Coordinates of C-alpha atoms and ligand atoms in Angstrom, one line a residue:
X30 CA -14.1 -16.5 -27.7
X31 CA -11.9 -14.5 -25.6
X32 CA -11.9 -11.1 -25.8
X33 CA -10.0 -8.6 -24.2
X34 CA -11.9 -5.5 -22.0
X35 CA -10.5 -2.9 -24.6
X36 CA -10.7 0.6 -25.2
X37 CA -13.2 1.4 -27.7
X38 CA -13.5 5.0 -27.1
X39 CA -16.1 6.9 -25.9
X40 CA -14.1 9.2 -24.2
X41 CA -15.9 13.2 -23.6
X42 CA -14.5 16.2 -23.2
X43 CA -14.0 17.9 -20.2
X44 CA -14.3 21.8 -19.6
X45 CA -13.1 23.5 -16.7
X46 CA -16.1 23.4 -14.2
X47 CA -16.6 27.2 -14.0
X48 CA -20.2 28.4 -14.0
X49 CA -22.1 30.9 -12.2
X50 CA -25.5 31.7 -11.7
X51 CA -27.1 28.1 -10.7
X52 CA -27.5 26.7 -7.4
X53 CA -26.2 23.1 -6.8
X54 CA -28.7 23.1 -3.5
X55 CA -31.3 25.3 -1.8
X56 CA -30.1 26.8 1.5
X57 CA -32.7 27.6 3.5
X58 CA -33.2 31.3 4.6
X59 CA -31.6 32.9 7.4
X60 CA -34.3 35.4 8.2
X61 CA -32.3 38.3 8.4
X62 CA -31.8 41.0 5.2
X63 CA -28.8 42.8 4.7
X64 CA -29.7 46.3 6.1
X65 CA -30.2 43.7 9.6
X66 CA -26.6 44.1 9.0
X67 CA -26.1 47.2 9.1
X68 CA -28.4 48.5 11.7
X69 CA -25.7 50.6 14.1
X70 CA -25.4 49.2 17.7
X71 CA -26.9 45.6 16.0
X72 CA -24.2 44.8 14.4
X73 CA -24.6 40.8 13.7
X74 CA -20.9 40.5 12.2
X75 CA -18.1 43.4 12.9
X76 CA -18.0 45.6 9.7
X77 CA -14.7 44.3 9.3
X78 CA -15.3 40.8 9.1
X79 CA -18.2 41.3 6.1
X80 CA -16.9 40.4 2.7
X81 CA -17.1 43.3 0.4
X82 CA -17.3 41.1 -2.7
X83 CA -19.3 37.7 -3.4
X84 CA -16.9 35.0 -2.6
X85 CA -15.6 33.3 -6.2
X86 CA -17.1 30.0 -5.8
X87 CA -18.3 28.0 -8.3
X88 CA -22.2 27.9 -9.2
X89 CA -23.0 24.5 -10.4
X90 CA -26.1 21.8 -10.3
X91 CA -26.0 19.1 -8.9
X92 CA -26.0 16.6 -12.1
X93 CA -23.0 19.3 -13.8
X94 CA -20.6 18.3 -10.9
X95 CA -21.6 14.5 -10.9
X96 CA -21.4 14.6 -14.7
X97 CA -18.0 16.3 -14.5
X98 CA -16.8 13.8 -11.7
X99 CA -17.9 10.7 -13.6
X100 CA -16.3 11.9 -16.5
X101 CA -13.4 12.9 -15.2
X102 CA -12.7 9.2 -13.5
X103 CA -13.2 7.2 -16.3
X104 CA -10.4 8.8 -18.0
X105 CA -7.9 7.1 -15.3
X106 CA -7.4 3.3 -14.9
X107 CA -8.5 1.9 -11.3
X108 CA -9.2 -1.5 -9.7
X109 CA -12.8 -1.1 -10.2
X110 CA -12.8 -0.8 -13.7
X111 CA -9.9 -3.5 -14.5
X112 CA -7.4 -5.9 -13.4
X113 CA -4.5 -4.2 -12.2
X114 CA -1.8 -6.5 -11.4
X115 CA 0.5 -3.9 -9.9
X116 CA 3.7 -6.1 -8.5
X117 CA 4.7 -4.5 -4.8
X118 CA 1.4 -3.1 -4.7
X119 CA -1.4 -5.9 -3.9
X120 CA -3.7 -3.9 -6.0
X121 CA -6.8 -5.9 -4.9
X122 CA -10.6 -5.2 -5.0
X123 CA -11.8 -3.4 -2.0
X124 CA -15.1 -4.8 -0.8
X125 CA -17.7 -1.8 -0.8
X126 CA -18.9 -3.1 2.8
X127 CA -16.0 -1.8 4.1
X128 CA -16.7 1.9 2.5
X129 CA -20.3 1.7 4.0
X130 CA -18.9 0.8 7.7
X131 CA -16.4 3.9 7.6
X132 CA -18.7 6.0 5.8
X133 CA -21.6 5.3 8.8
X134 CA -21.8 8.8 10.8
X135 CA -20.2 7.8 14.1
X136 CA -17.7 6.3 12.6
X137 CA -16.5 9.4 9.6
X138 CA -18.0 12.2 12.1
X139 CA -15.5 11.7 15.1
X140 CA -12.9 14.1 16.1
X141 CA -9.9 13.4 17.0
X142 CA -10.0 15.4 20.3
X143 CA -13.1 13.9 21.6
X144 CA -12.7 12.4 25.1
X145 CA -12.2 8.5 25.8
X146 CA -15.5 7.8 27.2
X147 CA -17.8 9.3 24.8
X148 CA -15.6 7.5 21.8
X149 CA -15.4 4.0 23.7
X150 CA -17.1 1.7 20.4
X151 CA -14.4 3.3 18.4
X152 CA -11.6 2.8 20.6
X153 CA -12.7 -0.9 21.2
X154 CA -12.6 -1.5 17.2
X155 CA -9.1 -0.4 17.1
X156 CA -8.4 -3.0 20.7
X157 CA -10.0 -5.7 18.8
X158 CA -8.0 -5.3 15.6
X159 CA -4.8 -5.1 17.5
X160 CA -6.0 -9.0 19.1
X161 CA -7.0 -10.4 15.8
X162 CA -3.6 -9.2 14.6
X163 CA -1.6 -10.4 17.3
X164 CA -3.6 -13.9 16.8
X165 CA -2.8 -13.8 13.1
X166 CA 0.9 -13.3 13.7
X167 CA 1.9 -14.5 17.2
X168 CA 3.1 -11.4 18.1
X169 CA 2.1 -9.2 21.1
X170 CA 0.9 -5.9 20.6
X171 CA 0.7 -3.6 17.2
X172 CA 0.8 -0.2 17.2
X173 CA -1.1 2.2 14.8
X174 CA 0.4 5.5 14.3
X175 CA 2.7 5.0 11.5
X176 CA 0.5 6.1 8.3
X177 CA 2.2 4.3 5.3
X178 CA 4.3 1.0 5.2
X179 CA 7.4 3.2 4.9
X180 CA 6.4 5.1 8.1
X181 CA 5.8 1.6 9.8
X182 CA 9.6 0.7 8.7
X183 CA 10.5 4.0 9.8
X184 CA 9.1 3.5 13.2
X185 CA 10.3 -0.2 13.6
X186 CA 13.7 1.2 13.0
X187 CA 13.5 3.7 15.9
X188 CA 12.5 0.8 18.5
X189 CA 15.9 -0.5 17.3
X190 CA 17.7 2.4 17.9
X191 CA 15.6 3.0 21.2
X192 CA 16.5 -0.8 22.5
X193 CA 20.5 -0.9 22.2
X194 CA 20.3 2.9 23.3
X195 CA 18.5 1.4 26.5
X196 CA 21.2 -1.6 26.6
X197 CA 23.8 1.2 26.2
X198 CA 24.9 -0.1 23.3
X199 CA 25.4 2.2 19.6
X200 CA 25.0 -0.3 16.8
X201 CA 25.0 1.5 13.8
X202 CA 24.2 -1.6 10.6
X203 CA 20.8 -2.8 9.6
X204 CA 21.8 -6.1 7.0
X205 CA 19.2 -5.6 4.1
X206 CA 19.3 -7.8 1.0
X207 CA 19.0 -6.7 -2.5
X208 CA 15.4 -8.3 -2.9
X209 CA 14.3 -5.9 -0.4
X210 CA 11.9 -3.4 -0.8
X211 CA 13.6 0.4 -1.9
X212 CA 11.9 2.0 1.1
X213 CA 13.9 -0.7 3.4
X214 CA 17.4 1.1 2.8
X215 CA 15.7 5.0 2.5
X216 CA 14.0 4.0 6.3
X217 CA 17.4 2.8 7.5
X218 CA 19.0 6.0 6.7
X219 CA 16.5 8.0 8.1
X220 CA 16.6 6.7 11.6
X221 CA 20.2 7.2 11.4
X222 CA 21.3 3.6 10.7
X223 CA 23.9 2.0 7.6
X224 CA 22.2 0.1 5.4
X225 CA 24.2 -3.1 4.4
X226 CA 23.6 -4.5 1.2
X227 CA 23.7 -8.2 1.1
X228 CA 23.4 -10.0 -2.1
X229 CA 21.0 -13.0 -2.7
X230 CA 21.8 -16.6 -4.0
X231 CA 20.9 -17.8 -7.4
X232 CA 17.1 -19.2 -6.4
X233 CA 16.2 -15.6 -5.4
X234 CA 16.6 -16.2 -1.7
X235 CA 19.1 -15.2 1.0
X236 CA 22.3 -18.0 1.7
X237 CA 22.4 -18.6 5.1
X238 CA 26.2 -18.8 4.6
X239 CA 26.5 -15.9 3.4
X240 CA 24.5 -13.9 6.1
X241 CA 27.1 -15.5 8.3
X242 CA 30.0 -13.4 6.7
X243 CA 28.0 -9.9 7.5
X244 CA 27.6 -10.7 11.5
X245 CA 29.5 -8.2 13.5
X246 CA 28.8 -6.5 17.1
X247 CA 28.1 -3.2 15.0
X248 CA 24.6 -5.1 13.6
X249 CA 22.0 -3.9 15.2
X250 CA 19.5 -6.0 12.8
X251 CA 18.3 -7.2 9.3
X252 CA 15.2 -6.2 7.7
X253 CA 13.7 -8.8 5.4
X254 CA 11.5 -8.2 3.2
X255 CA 9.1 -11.2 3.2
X256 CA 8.2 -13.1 0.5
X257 CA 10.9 -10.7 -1.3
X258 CA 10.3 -8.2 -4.1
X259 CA 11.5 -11.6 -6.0
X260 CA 8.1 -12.8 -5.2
X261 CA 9.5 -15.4 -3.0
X262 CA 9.4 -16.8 0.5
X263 CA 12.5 -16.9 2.3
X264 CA 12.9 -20.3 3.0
X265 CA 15.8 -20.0 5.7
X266 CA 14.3 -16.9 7.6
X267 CA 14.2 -18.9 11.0
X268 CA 17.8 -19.7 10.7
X269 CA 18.5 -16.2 9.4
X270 CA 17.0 -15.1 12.5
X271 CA 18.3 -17.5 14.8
X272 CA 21.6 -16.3 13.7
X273 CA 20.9 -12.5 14.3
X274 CA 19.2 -13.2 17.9
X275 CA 22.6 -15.4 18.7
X276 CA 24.6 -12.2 17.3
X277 CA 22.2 -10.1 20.1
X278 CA 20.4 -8.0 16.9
X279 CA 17.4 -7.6 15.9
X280 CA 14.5 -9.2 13.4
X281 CA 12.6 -6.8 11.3
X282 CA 10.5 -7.8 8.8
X283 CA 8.9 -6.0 6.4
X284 CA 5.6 -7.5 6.2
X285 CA 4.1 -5.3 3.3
X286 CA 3.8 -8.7 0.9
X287 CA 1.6 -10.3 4.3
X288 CA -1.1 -11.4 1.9
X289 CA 1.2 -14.1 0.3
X290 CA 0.7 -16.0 3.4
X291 CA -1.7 -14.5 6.3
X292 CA -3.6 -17.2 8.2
X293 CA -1.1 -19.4 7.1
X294 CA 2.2 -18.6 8.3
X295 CA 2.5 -16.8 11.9
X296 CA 5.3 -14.0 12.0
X297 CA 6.2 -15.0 15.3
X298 CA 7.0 -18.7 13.9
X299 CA 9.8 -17.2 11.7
X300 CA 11.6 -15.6 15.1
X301 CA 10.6 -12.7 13.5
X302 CA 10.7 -9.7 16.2
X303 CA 9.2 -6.8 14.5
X304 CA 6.7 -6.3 11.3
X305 CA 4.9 -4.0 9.6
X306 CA 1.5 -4.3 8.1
X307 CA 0.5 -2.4 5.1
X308 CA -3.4 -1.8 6.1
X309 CA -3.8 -0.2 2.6
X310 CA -2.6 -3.5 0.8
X311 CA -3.5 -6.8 2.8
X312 CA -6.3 -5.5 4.2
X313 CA -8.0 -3.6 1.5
X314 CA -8.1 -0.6 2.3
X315 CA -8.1 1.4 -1.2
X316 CA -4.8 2.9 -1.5
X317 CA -2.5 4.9 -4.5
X318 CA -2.7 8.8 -5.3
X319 CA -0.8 9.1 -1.7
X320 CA -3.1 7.7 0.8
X321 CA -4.0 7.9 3.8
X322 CA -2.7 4.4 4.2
X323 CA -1.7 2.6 7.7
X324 CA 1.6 1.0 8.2
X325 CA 0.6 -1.3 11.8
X326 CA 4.5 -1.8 13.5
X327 CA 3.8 -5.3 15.5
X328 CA 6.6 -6.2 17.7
X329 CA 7.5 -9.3 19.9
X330 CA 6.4 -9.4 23.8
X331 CA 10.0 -7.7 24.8
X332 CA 10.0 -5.1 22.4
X333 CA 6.1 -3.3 23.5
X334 CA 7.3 -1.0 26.0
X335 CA 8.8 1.0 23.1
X336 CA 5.9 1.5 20.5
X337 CA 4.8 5.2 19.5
X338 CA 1.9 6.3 21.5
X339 CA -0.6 7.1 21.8
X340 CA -2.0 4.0 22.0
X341 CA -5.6 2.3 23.5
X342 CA -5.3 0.5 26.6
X343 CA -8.3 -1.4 28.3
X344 CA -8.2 -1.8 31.8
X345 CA -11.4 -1.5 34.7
X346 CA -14.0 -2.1 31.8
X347 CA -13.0 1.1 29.7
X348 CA -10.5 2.1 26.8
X349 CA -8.3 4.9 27.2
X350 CA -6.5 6.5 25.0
X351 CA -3.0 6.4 27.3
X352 CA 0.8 7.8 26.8
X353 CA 2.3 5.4 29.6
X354 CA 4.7 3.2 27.5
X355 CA 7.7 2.9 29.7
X356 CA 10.1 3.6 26.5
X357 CA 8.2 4.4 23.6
X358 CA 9.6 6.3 20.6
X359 CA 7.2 8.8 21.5
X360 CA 4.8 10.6 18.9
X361 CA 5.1 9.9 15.2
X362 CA 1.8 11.2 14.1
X363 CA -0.5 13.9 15.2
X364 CA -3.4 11.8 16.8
X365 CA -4.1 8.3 17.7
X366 CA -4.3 6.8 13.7
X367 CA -5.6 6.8 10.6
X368 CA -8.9 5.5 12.2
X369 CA -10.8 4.8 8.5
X370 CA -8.3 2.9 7.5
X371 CA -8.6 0.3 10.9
X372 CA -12.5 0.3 10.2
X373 CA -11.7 -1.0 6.7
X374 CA -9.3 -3.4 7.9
X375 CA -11.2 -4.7 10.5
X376 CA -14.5 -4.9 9.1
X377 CA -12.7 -6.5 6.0
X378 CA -11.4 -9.3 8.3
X379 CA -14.6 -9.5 10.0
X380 CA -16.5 -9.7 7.1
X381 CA -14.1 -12.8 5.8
X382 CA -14.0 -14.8 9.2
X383 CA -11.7 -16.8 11.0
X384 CA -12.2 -19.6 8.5
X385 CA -11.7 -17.6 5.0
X386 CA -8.5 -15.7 5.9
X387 CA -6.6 -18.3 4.9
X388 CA -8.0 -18.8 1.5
X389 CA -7.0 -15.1 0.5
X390 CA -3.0 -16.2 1.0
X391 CA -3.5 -19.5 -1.0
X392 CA -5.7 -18.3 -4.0
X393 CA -3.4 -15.3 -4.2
X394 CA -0.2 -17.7 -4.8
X395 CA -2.3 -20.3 -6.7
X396 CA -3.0 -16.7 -9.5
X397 CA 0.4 -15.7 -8.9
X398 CA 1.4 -18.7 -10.6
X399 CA -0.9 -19.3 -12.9
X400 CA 0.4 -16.3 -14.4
X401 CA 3.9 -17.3 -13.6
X402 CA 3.5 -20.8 -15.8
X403 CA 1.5 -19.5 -18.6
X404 CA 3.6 -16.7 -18.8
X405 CA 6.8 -18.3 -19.0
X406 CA 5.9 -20.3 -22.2
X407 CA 5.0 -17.1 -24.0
X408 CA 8.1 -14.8 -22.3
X409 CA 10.7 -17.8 -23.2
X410 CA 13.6 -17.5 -20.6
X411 CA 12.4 -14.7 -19.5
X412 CA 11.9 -16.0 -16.0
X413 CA 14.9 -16.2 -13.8
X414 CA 13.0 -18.5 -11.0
X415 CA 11.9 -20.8 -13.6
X416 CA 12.3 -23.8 -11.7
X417 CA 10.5 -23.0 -8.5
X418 CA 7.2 -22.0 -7.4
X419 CA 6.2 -18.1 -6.2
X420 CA 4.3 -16.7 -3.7
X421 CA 1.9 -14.0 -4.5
X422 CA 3.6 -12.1 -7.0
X423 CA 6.2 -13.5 -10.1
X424 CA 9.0 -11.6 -11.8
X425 CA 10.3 -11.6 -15.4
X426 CA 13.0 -10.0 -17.3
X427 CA 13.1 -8.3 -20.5
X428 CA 15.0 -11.3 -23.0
X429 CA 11.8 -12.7 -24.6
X430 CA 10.6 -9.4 -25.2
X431 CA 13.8 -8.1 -26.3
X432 CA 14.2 -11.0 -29.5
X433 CA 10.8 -9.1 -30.4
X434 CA 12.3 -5.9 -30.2
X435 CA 10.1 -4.2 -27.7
X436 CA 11.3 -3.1 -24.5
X437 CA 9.7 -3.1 -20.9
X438 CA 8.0 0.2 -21.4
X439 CA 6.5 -0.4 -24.3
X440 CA 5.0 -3.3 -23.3
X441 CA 3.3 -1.9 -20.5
X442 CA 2.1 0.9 -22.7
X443 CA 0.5 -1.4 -25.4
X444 CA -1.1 -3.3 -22.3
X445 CA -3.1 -0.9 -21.7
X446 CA -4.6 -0.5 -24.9
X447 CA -5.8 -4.0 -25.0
X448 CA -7.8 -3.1 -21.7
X449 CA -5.3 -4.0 -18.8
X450 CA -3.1 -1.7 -16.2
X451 CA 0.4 -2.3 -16.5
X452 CA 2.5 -4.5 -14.2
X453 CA 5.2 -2.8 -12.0
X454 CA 8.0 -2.4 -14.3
X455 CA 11.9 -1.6 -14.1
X456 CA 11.8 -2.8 -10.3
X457 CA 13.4 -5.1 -8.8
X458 CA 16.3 -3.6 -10.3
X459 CA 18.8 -6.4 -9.7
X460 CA 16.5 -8.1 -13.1
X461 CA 17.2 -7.0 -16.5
X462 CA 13.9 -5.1 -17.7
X463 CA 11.6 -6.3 -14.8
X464 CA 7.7 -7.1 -15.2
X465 CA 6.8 -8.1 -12.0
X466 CA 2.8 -8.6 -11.7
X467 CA 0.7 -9.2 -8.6
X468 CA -2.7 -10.5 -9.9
X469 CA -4.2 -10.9 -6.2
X470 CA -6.9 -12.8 -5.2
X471 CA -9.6 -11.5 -5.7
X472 CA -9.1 -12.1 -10.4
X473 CA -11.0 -14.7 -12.2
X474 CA -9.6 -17.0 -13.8
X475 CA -11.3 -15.6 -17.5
X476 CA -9.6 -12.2 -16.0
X477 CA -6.2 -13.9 -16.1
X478 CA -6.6 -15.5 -19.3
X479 CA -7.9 -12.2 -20.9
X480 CA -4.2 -10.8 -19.6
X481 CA -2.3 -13.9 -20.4
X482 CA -3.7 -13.6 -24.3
X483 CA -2.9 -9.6 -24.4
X484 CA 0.8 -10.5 -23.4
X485 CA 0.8 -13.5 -25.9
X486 CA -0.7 -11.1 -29.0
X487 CA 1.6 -8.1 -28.2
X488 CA 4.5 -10.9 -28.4
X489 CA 3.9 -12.2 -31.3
X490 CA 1.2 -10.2 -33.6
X491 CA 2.9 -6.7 -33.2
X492 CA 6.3 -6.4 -35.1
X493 CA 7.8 -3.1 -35.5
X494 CA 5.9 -1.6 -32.1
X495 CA 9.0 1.1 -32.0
X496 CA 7.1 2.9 -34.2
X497 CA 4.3 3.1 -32.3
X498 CA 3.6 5.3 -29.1
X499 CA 0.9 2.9 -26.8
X500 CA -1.1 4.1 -25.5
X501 CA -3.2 5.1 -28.3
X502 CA -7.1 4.7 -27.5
X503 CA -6.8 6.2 -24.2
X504 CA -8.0 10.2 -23.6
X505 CA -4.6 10.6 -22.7
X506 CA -1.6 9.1 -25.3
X507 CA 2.2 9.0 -24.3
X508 CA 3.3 11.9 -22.0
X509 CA 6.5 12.8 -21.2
X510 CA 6.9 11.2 -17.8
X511 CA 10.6 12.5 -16.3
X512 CA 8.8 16.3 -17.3
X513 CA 6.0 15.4 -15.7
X514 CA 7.8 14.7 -13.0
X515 CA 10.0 17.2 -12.6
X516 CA 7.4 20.0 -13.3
X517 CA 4.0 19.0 -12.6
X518 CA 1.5 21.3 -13.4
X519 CA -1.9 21.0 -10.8
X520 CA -3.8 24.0 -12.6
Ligands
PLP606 C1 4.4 -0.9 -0.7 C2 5.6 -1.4 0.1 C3 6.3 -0.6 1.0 C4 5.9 0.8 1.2 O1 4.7 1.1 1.7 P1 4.1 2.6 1.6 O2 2.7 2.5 2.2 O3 4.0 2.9 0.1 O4 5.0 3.5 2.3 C5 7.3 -1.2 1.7 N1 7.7 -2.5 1.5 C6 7.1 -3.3 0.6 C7 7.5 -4.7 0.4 C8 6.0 -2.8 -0.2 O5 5.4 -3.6 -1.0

């Protein structure tokens, strides 16, 4: 039988790590004593600079703190203890190969300041990714300095600015429909654009027709998020953006949802002129709690000359580290990038080969709708894309859920006592009481059933769940999230 991973308990308590008197390691002995100190004319350290007082740090053993530690993370939900089908997110498992590359010495040790030629296998790693990625996606160079997908938007949006700026030209709209990402409108504004809101047709993708009626001189581009928060692929993108081009604006795409189809479909196929790459989602590098992350802007052929720098060039047999792009945005982090994150992604590709990448795309869909079928016969007409197939992710609204008289939230609190991390809830919010999950790739097919069999027994076994506040058997129950928000206390 079935059973689901659960919370059974065994849960400790956790003090405050304050101790004093032990020592965690044994530092060797400096030789000198403290009236070496204090000899006059030999003064070692200026008076000045000699602490009066023991500094307060905390004097702990070595199994204390890893005890403490250990303790302390089982108390929180993460992809390596279970399935954690995050919608938006691509929550997947992140190969442990990938931690032991970054984590090798020359790799974690390097400072950002060292010069070219004594960092030359690092800078090639971060060439190299940059041509797998271009091969991937048909586009011609990516750049690496934004840090999160939001920054990669950000940045894309500056190009745009940047090119009708060097055309002489002040368009001020970027078209973004309402199945688009919530960072897509926030970048928009930041880079000193309007977002446009256009609204999507009936199958949860974009009318052609009705793109038409948005085109004006004053649109400087459209930013598609692709497959949509809808969990769908765009089916008309290459008209869409046959339309923009013939309108002289721009393509941008926001490529976060890339593992629905990479090694399958090639950005540059879609007239796409522009994407960003969620390293940190795709390309498993571990991401949530704030980063870092890497948001890789790629860009068509015509459109290099403005990336951020700095970049790495290769030219006489060495990488540099160079500033000479002829119109770039200029800087948009403090050093080159977030170079851990590039060593996961590119020893994750690696580490897959050219013949694999494919299969992450098409199991990913094939889970996504697994889910999506056997879902829809417990959430009755709960799913508004009934009909069609999805792409890596599905959506459902709240009205099965609702005739049992639980809401969204509670759902995805009682999920989590029956061993599971909630889907991404509330968003998109053009769907009544949205569950939108992302199982990824890299589930079972037991894993999915175990899920599939928690929804179907919160549906129909719990009555009256108003009553109760989920989650129960974890260390900590309901909290009060909008406070905990608002005032967050780190102490
Ligand atoms: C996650 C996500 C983003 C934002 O990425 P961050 O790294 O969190 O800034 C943007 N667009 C889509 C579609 C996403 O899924």
């Amino acid at each position: 039988m079935l059973k689901f991973p659960g919370i059974k308990g065994l849960f400790f308590d956790e003090e405050l790590l304050i101790s004093k008197g032990v020592m965690g390691i044994s530092i060797p002995c400096s030789g000198l004593n403290s009236s070496d100190l204090k000899k006059s004319g030999r003064a070692y350290i200026d008076k000045k600079f000699v602490r009066k007082k023991a500094p307060r740090l905390p004097e702990v053993s070595e199994p204390t703190v890893i005890r403490h530690f250990t303790r302390l993370s089982s108390w929180n939900m993460s992809v390596d203890s279970v399935f954690y089908p995050l919608g938006s997110c691509t929550m997947k498992y992140n190969p442990k190969i990938n931690e032991c590359i970054a984590s090798l010495g020359n790799m974690k040790n390097l400072h950002p300041l060292t010069p070219d030629f004594l960092v030359q296998p690092a800078l090639k790693i971060i060439h190299d990714f940059n041509l797998i990625l271009c091969e991937l996606t048909g586009l011609a160079e990516f750049g690496f300095a934004p840090q999160a997908g939001a920054a990669g938007e950000f940045s894309g949006l500056k190009i745009i600015r940047k090119y009708f700026d060097s055309n002489g030209e002040s368009r001020k709209i970027i078209l973004i429909p309402d199945s688009s990402h919530g960072t897509n409108p926030a970048s928009s504004v930041l880079a000193g654009f309007t977002p446009v809101e256009i609204k999507t047709g009936k199958d949860g993708t974009l009318n052609v027709e009705d793109v038409k009626k948005y085109i004006s001189k004053d649109v400087a581009g459209i930013m598609i998020t692709n497959p949509n928060t809808f969990g769908i692929f765009e089916k008309d993108i290459k008209k869409i953006s046959g339309i923009m081009h013939e309108n002289g604006s721009l393509v941008y795409m926001d490529g976060a949802n890339f593992n629905a189809f990479i090694g399958n479909v090639r950005i540059s196929d879609m007239g796409i002129d522009m994407v960003q790459f969620n390293l940190h989602k795709t390309f498993s590098a571990p991401h949530g709690g704030g980063g870092p992350g890497s948001g890789a802007i790629g860009v068509a052929d015509f459109l290099k000359k403005y990336l951020p720098v700095p970049y790495v060039s290769f030219s006489n047999a060495r990488y540099k580290i160079s500033e000479d792009k002829e119109r770039t945005i200029g800087r948009i982090a403090p050093f080159l990038c977030n170079f851990a994150i590039i060593v996961r992604a590119y020893a994750y590709l690696l580490s897959l080969g050219r013949d694999n990448i494919s299969s992450v795309s098409e199991i990913a869909i094939l889970n996504a709708n697994y889910i999506k079928k056997k879902l829809g016969k417990i959430l009755k007409d709960s799913d508004p894309f009934e009909k069609g197939l999805c792409m890596h992710e599905c959506v459902f609204n709240d009205a099965a859920l609702e005739k049992s008289d639980i809401s969204t939230v509670e759902f995805a609190k009682l999920l989590i006592d029956y061993g599971f991390h909630p889907p991404t809830i509330y968003f998109p919010k053009n769907i009544h009481g949205a569950i939108m999950i992302e199982p990824t790739e890299t589930e079972s097919v037991k894993t999915l059933d175990g899920f599939i069999k928690a929804v179907g027994a919160i549906k129909f076994k719990i009555k009256k769940l108003k009553a109760i506040k989920s989650p129960q058997k974890t260390k900590v129950g309901r909290v009060n999230e909008v406070l905990a928000n608002k005032h967050p206390i780190f102490k």
